[in-house]
Amino acid sequence: MTTKRPPTALEKMGLNSPMALALHLPARYEDETELFTIEEALALGRFHSIQTQGIVIRNQVTFRPRRQLLVTIEDDTASLQLRFLNFYPSQQKQMAVGAHVRVRGEVRDGYQGAEMVHPTVRAVVPEAPLSASLTPVYPASAGLSQTIIRKAVLKALQDASLKESLAEFLPTKLMAEILPSNDWPPLQDAITYLHKPPADANTQSLLERTHPAWRRVQFEELLAQQISLKRAHAIRRERRAPSFENEAQKTTSIEDGLLKVLPFKLTGAQARVWSEIGLDLSNNFPMNRLLQGDVGSGKTVIAALAAARAMDHGYQAAIMAPTEILAEQHYLKMQEWFEPLGVQIAWLSGSLKAKEKRLAQEIIESGEAQLIIGTHALIQDKVSFAKLGLAVIDEQHRFGVRQRLEIQQRVGSELFYCHQLMMSATPIPRTLAMTYYADLDVSVIDELPPGRKPIATKVVKAARRDEVIGGLHDWLTKGLQAYWVCPLIEESEVLQLQTAVESFEQLTQALPNFKVGLVHGRLKSEEKAAVMAAFKANEIQLLVATTVIEVGVDVPNAALMVIEHAERFGYAQIHQLRGRVGRGSADSVCILMYAEPLSLAAKERLQTLRETSDGFVIAERDLSLRGPGELLGAKQSGDAMLRFVDLQHDAWLIELAQTAAERLLAEHSDLVERHLERWLGSRTEFLKA
Ligand code: ADP
Ligand code: MG
């Protein structure tokens, strides 16, 4: 039977069965069981939402800095401002002076003192009764109100089919042996409890998701995820890849040649990761390894060594980067290292003329090109390789897991896959690696090349800009170079360009004895490349840039970086940017200039960045702030493989789920499918990728 009607808002969210609705658990709860005076709310309502009420004594629309509605409410104890940046006339009316309203929200410090921004508001009589139990708040979408979802969920929970779909089938014995305590309710009870917490429920543990009912659900979800990751692991081992034995001892090898032309010795950490990677490459199934190392730790040479090994066996290697600038840096480096050894390199860039592109593709397809370098998009989509043995993907977290490369090739009748090496300067905390990356082996370069000086980071008010420019003058006079980074302006690319141009003009005027260059995202790629080349050749002493220089650029003589409006950058961005300096012999300095007023979060961020340049510390802070989805790249946040687990706090649960997954696969393989289907449904395909 087919229906022609358009999908409802519920169906669009995938909430199309009683089971889907049952598993659509509250994102949070609102505690409308308690009411506080405004004075109490001001004290207790920081960082979490709180309920209070009062009489409206002011209701005013202002236009500075933008149109907004300001409402003040008051009770016997104090008054509180409510701020609405978007509002309907009906809301304005609801909060007319003299109205009595009950509001719920977080209290923050605004320009005019404590306030709630966009609280939920209900007009009530002062003695309106409080809810008896916590109110669930569901993940929703535009056009789908909480009321609709709540109704649908409650109806679904009555559905007879749930008895079957939520039936307990994990072996009792196994559960008893693995679970830490026996107060975890059966699955169906847990789910009902979470949707309809009873009046006497432990509020705190429900809100924090530590309640046994939450634990039960989290465990099941993690179990499904661990099973499917372990499977992916097994599937990879069944795939074939060319096996590359170590040939470095052969003096005719490219690998040996590379080691001889390198102007430095590998650090201990580099040697260690290289032997780990070398071992992977000797396997006859595809490597899937992430090479982590802080900015400047020397990942490029490891990529080159791996490429050399593949080429020594008659296979092609490809190195991909997210941006043209970064890809070009790799191209220049590889030319320097490999061309003297007679290696044929193909360069694929978006800015190549059609004919050049065709030519590059021809030599890649014929096998004449041994090493291929370009941006990820270019290489992945349009190229057919003669015999690709290794793909290196730099800064892979920017692409997201989903875009992992799947190049299958045929030699004679045999199908084979290439080895893959991902490289990233964004450290991935252990808890994340254990879940998202269970089928990804990880190597870490935890040592910087010798002679690196720590970067002195200073935090300076924008009001001292002239002083900073004075210092910059002295710096350049010493024959050193510097970067001046202008911030991303999210609302407007035009505005962003404009501020960069303004800074460029001001600095050009203030530093007449030096050549100032400008590079930004709107330049054509050959223009960008020309500016970067001039900077590298010291024809430009000061490079004004937008965030396009964020990754990969390597100019050792540039050891000073000024970052304008540093308060607008995130942790990872500043860390990456700052990694551009500190590569030469000069003492390196990074100046973080900020404009006031500074939010609490920005203040803490700048302070942390001043105190540490340890990428792992910074990543942990970042994770606690933003959550894993964002850390791994925007691509993944929408997928949210784990809906109910907090990776930060539930790490111990992951270990439990790992053990359970191993035992289930070994002892009860018949239950595995059923469990996966229940938890992941259509998402299993994604996990196998
Ligand atoms: P990243 O890990 O950020 O990609 P790079 O590979 O660009 O770092 O290396 C940063 C700089 O350190 C480069 O100039 C590179 O030539 C240099 N380098 C790498 N390994 C060593 C080493 N073992 N000794 C000295 N310098 C090194
Ligand atoms: Mg790099």
PDB file of N, CA, C and O and ligand atoms in Angstrom, residues 264-267 270 293-301 333 337 449-450 452 554 580 583, ligand 1:
ATOM      1  N   PHE A 264      67.770  16.087   7.942  1.00  0.00           N
ATOM      2  CA  PHE A 264      67.738  15.840   9.389  1.00  0.00           C
ATOM      3  C   PHE A 264      67.564  14.354   9.665  1.00  0.00           C
ATOM      4  O   PHE A 264      67.278  13.568   8.765  1.00  0.00           O
ATOM      5  N   LYS A 265      67.771  13.999  10.934  1.00  0.00           N
ATOM      6  CA  LYS A 265      67.529  12.621  11.376  1.00  0.00           C
ATOM      7  C   LYS A 265      66.129  12.536  11.958  1.00  0.00           C
ATOM      8  O   LYS A 265      65.663  13.484  12.589  1.00  0.00           O
ATOM      9  N   LEU A 266      65.463  11.432  11.773  1.00  0.00           N
ATOM     10  CA  LEU A 266      64.140  11.287  12.377  1.00  0.00           C
ATOM     11  C   LEU A 266      64.259  11.368  13.904  1.00  0.00           C
ATOM     12  O   LEU A 266      65.226  10.865  14.471  1.00  0.00           O
ATOM     13  N   THR A 267      63.271  12.002  14.523  1.00  0.00           N
ATOM     14  CA  THR A 267      63.237  11.977  15.989  1.00  0.00           C
ATOM     15  C   THR A 267      62.845  10.571  16.432  1.00  0.00           C
ATOM     16  O   THR A 267      62.357   9.775  15.624  1.00  0.00           O
ATOM     17  N   GLN A 270      59.291   9.920  15.620  1.00  0.00           N
ATOM     18  CA  GLN A 270      59.067   9.693  14.184  1.00  0.00           C
ATOM     19  C   GLN A 270      59.507   8.279  13.796  1.00  0.00           C
ATOM     20  O   GLN A 270      58.813   7.587  13.049  1.00  0.00           O
ATOM     21  N   GLY A 293      49.912  14.071  15.489  1.00  0.00           N
ATOM     22  CA  GLY A 293      51.102  14.754  15.958  1.00  0.00           C
ATOM     23  C   GLY A 293      50.808  16.221  15.930  1.00  0.00           C
ATOM     24  O   GLY A 293      50.193  16.719  14.986  1.00  0.00           O
ATOM     25  N   ASP A 294      51.229  16.882  16.964  1.00  0.00           N
ATOM     26  CA  ASP A 294      50.946  18.303  17.082  1.00  0.00           C
ATOM     27  C   ASP A 294      51.477  19.052  15.863  1.00  0.00           C
ATOM     28  O   ASP A 294      52.340  18.537  15.148  1.00  0.00           O
ATOM     29  N   VAL A 295      50.976  20.244  15.660  1.00  0.00           N
ATOM     30  CA  VAL A 295      51.476  21.061  14.553  1.00  0.00           C
ATOM     31  C   VAL A 295      52.991  21.172  14.672  1.00  0.00           C
ATOM     32  O   VAL A 295      53.512  21.437  15.740  1.00  0.00           O
ATOM     33  N   GLY A 296      53.680  20.927  13.584  1.00  0.00           N
ATOM     34  CA  GLY A 296      55.124  21.066  13.569  1.00  0.00           C
ATOM     35  C   GLY A 296      55.879  19.843  14.055  1.00  0.00           C
ATOM     36  O   GLY A 296      57.100  19.852  14.152  1.00  0.00           O
ATOM     37  N   SER A 297      55.169  18.765  14.356  1.00  0.00           N
ATOM     38  CA  SER A 297      55.859  17.585  14.890  1.00  0.00           C
ATOM     39  C   SER A 297      56.548  16.775  13.795  1.00  0.00           C
ATOM     40  O   SER A 297      57.318  15.876  14.081  1.00  0.00           O
ATOM     41  N   GLY A 298      56.272  17.074  12.541  1.00  0.00           N
ATOM     42  CA  GLY A 298      56.976  16.403  11.460  1.00  0.00           C
ATOM     43  C   GLY A 298      56.240  15.194  10.904  1.00  0.00           C
ATOM     44  O   GLY A 298      56.804  14.102  10.757  1.00  0.00           O
ATOM     45  N   LYS A 299      55.017  15.392  10.534  1.00  0.00           N
ATOM     46  CA  LYS A 299      54.242  14.290   9.960  1.00  0.00           C
ATOM     47  C   LYS A 299      54.544  14.097   8.468  1.00  0.00           C
ATOM     48  O   LYS A 299      54.456  12.995   7.942  1.00  0.00           O
ATOM     49  N   THR A 300      54.907  15.206   7.806  1.00  0.00           N
ATOM     50  CA  THR A 300      55.075  15.151   6.355  1.00  0.00           C
ATOM     51  C   THR A 300      56.119  14.122   5.925  1.00  0.00           C
ATOM     52  O   THR A 300      55.908  13.380   4.961  1.00  0.00           O
ATOM     53  N   VAL A 301      57.215  14.077   6.655  1.00  0.00           N
ATOM     54  CA  VAL A 301      58.285  13.173   6.249  1.00  0.00           C
ATOM     55  C   VAL A 301      57.844  11.711   6.407  1.00  0.00           C
ATOM     56  O   VAL A 301      58.252  10.832   5.641  1.00  0.00           O
ATOM     57  N   LYS A 333      57.407  20.391  -1.211  1.00  0.00           N
ATOM     58  CA  LYS A 333      58.268  19.541  -0.383  1.00  0.00           C
ATOM     59  C   LYS A 333      58.620  18.243  -1.109  1.00  0.00           C
ATOM     60  O   LYS A 333      59.768  17.810  -1.147  1.00  0.00           O
ATOM     61  N   TRP A 337      62.245  16.701  -2.292  1.00  0.00           N
ATOM     62  CA  TRP A 337      62.793  15.433  -1.819  1.00  0.00           C
ATOM     63  C   TRP A 337      62.890  14.370  -2.918  1.00  0.00           C
ATOM     64  O   TRP A 337      63.854  13.623  -2.993  1.00  0.00           O
ATOM     65  N   PRO A 449      60.629  18.062  16.810  1.00  0.00           N
ATOM     66  CA  PRO A 449      62.019  18.015  16.359  1.00  0.00           C
ATOM     67  C   PRO A 449      62.905  18.874  17.257  1.00  0.00           C
ATOM     68  O   PRO A 449      62.413  19.836  17.855  1.00  0.00           O
ATOM     69  N   PRO A 450      64.174  18.514  17.364  1.00  0.00           N
ATOM     70  CA  PRO A 450      65.054  19.222  18.288  1.00  0.00           C
ATOM     71  C   PRO A 450      65.215  20.693  17.887  1.00  0.00           C
ATOM     72  O   PRO A 450      65.029  21.063  16.735  1.00  0.00           O
ATOM     73  N   ARG A 452      63.461  23.224  18.707  1.00  0.00           N
ATOM     74  CA  ARG A 452      62.273  24.078  18.728  1.00  0.00           C
ATOM     75  C   ARG A 452      62.251  24.873  20.011  1.00  0.00           C
ATOM     76  O   ARG A 452      62.507  24.345  21.081  1.00  0.00           O
ATOM     77  N   ASP A 554      54.717  26.611   6.083  1.00  0.00           N
ATOM     78  CA  ASP A 554      55.978  26.356   6.759  1.00  0.00           C
ATOM     79  C   ASP A 554      57.031  27.385   6.340  1.00  0.00           C
ATOM     80  O   ASP A 554      57.675  27.244   5.318  1.00  0.00           O
ATOM     81  N   ARG A 580      52.202  27.770  13.280  1.00  0.00           N
ATOM     82  CA  ARG A 580      52.962  28.251  12.119  1.00  0.00           C
ATOM     83  C   ARG A 580      54.275  28.872  12.545  1.00  0.00           C
ATOM     84  O   ARG A 580      55.216  28.923  11.773  1.00  0.00           O
ATOM     85  N   ARG A 583      59.190  27.535  14.326  1.00  0.00           N
ATOM     86  CA  ARG A 583      59.793  26.482  13.505  1.00  0.00           C
ATOM     87  C   ARG A 583      61.235  26.782  13.163  1.00  0.00           C
ATOM     88  O   ARG A 583      61.915  25.961  12.587  1.00  0.00           O
TER      89      ARG A 583
HETATM   90  P1  ADP B   1      53.427  18.829  10.674  1.00  0.00           P
HETATM   91  O1  ADP B   1      53.431  17.646  11.564  1.00  0.00           O
HETATM   92  O2  ADP B   1      52.770  20.004  11.311  1.00  0.00           O
HETATM   93  O3  ADP B   1      52.895  18.538   9.303  1.00  0.00           O
HETATM   94  P2  ADP B   1      55.875  19.217   9.223  1.00  0.00           P
HETATM   95  O4  ADP B   1      55.958  17.866   8.668  1.00  0.00           O
HETATM   96  O5  ADP B   1      55.446  20.298   8.316  1.00  0.00           O
HETATM   97  O6  ADP B   1      54.959  19.246  10.521  1.00  0.00           O
HETATM   98  O7  ADP B   1      57.273  19.565   9.871  1.00  0.00           O
HETATM   99  C1  ADP B   1      57.529  20.805  10.442  1.00  0.00           C
HETATM  100  C2  ADP B   1      58.959  21.221  10.191  1.00  0.00           C
HETATM  101  O8  ADP B   1      59.856  20.388  10.918  1.00  0.00           O
HETATM  102  C3  ADP B   1      59.370  21.112   8.742  1.00  0.00           C
HETATM  103  O9  ADP B   1      60.143  22.230   8.432  1.00  0.00           O
HETATM  104  C4  ADP B   1      60.188  19.836   8.699  1.00  0.00           C
HETATM  105  O10 ADP B   1      61.111  19.850   7.667  1.00  0.00           O
HETATM  106  C5  ADP B   1      60.849  19.840  10.070  1.00  0.00           C
HETATM  107  N1  ADP B   1      61.224  18.530  10.569  1.00  0.00           N
HETATM  108  C6  ADP B   1      60.482  17.407  10.497  1.00  0.00           C
HETATM  109  N2  ADP B   1      61.110  16.362  11.107  1.00  0.00           N
HETATM  110  C7  ADP B   1      62.271  16.849  11.593  1.00  0.00           C
HETATM  111  C8  ADP B   1      63.359  16.280  12.331  1.00  0.00           C
HETATM  112  N3  ADP B   1      63.365  14.996  12.683  1.00  0.00           N
HETATM  113  N4  ADP B   1      64.378  17.090  12.647  1.00  0.00           N
HETATM  114  C9  ADP B   1      64.382  18.391  12.297  1.00  0.00           C
HETATM  115  N5  ADP B   1      63.404  18.989  11.605  1.00  0.00           N
HETATM  116  C10 ADP B   1      62.342  18.237  11.252  1.00  0.00           C
END
